[in-house]
């Protein structure tokens, strides 16, 4: 890229999408050494933050020096600064920690609740015209979601079913390698491996990592010792999740915290950082507190859960096995110290479906592999009895004409998209090979 001075107010000739700003900021495709705010304050970008793909500010945990003050917080981006008010961010407490407002066009100043103006960076003043032209060209192109999207519907259903079944086996084989690592870390303790996998999946996508850290923060033998003690496991897990690090005026909370402090000294426990757990952008039924309690109750009632998982085969049997609720305190709470309308917090069948797909089937497959008694037929029947997942990838495949009947197909399509389509491994994909044979020259690789 040639060295040129960015021009203020570069004419775009096309509508700037907000995603354009995200990319410019994320990859630092602008002059960063002479940044200044709309009011003339010098801006030094030390760390642009982590992009947030869900609701809330666009980038989390940025570190930026504005004038002589170092700020750590969030960054929000808009095409026009007035979009802040158009989107009603001034009424949303999730935007109270925004330290910098990055815009393409500056039309109005933005203020915090205390009437302090939020520093604004007018990004177009610092983007090179060459960079802008490259992005304009990129946005003009109609990118394909997958290279064969125009032809995938022409593949026969028989051929597609065979390939998807193979893809699902590949997915299980890959997960078996991941389970092998856990098995080694737990000294071949399958009960401990099951607990770690279940904990991760009880956390769902948003809190899976935090739940995994919690589950691995203590030896599973500690949980075993507490299975005969009422509420012992829940106290352990809540404590390891760091929820007792806060101060809450609630009799139940205080009693549990005292009990955890005893366990902490007895077993030399070290809790994880409780701010890893996300409540914002999480449905109340998926709040970490409720899921931890449900997981605890499951283990409180099933001291040999792994053996029970091995013995059961049909989906209805797993609905029965995982039929549990959060403990009584959570009938009237979603978080500690905040009473709510009384409601039993049961595990739903749809949540059990997720546990079967992401924990039960992979674990049973891995166990059969290591015991040299693997039988895919029974697991295939089980996974085909589970409804397909609903997410953007599956919905896109449906729009392309791919039929999805069960979780076997949805899981296979995730494997296809992530491990074949995205890395453009068309020549390793049965669909790609078939299309090349039938429609030579129609696919641009």
mmCIF file with all atom_site columns, C-alpha atoms in Angstrom, residues 71 84-85 90 95-96 98 106 109-119:
data_model
loop_
_atom_site.group_PDB
_atom_site.id
_atom_site.type_symbol
_atom_site.label_atom_id
_atom_site.label_alt_id
_atom_site.label_comp_id
_atom_site.label_asym_id
_atom_site.label_entity_id
_atom_site.label_seq_id
_atom_site.pdbx_PDB_ins_code
_atom_site.Cartn_x
_atom_site.Cartn_y
_atom_site.Cartn_z
_atom_site.occupancy
_atom_site.B_iso_or_equiv
_atom_site.pdbx_formal_charge
_atom_site.auth_seq_id
_atom_site.auth_comp_id
_atom_site.auth_asym_id
_atom_site.auth_atom_id
_atom_site.pdbx_PDB_model_num
ATOM 1  C CA . UNK A 1 71  ? -9.437  4.286  29.662 1.00 0.00 ? 71  UNK A CA 1
ATOM 2  C CA . UNK A 1 84  ? -26.584 6.336  19.275 1.00 0.00 ? 84  UNK A CA 1
ATOM 3  C CA . UNK A 1 85  ? -29.883 8.029  20.047 1.00 0.00 ? 85  UNK A CA 1
ATOM 4  C CA . UNK A 1 90  ? -28.762 6.343  26.193 1.00 0.00 ? 90  UNK A CA 1
ATOM 5  C CA . UNK A 1 95  ? -23.668 1.088  27.152 1.00 0.00 ? 95  UNK A CA 1
ATOM 6  C CA . UNK A 1 96  ? -22.688 2.974  30.309 1.00 0.00 ? 96  UNK A CA 1
ATOM 7  C CA . UNK A 1 98  ? -18.494 2.886  26.492 1.00 0.00 ? 98  UNK A CA 1
ATOM 8  C CA . UNK A 1 106 ? -20.195 13.090 13.093 1.00 0.00 ? 106 UNK A CA 1
ATOM 9  C CA . UNK A 1 109 ? -22.314 14.945 20.204 1.00 0.00 ? 109 UNK A CA 1
ATOM 10 C CA . UNK A 1 110 ? -23.138 12.023 22.516 1.00 0.00 ? 110 UNK A CA 1
ATOM 11 C CA . UNK A 1 111 ? -23.423 12.332 26.283 1.00 0.00 ? 111 UNK A CA 1
ATOM 12 C CA . UNK A 1 112 ? -23.361 9.974  29.258 1.00 0.00 ? 112 UNK A CA 1
ATOM 13 C CA . UNK A 1 113 ? -26.087 10.030 31.888 1.00 0.00 ? 113 UNK A CA 1
ATOM 14 C CA . UNK A 1 114 ? -24.007 12.478 33.953 1.00 0.00 ? 114 UNK A CA 1
ATOM 15 C CA . UNK A 1 115 ? -23.949 14.859 30.954 1.00 0.00 ? 115 UNK A CA 1
ATOM 16 C CA . UNK A 1 116 ? -20.277 14.143 30.269 1.00 0.00 ? 116 UNK A CA 1
ATOM 17 C CA . UNK A 1 117 ? -19.572 13.971 26.520 1.00 0.00 ? 117 UNK A CA 1
ATOM 18 C CA . UNK A 1 118 ? -18.315 10.630 25.219 1.00 0.00 ? 118 UNK A CA 1
ATOM 19 C CA . UNK A 1 119 ? -15.160 11.020 23.159 1.00 0.00 ? 119 UNK A CA 1
#
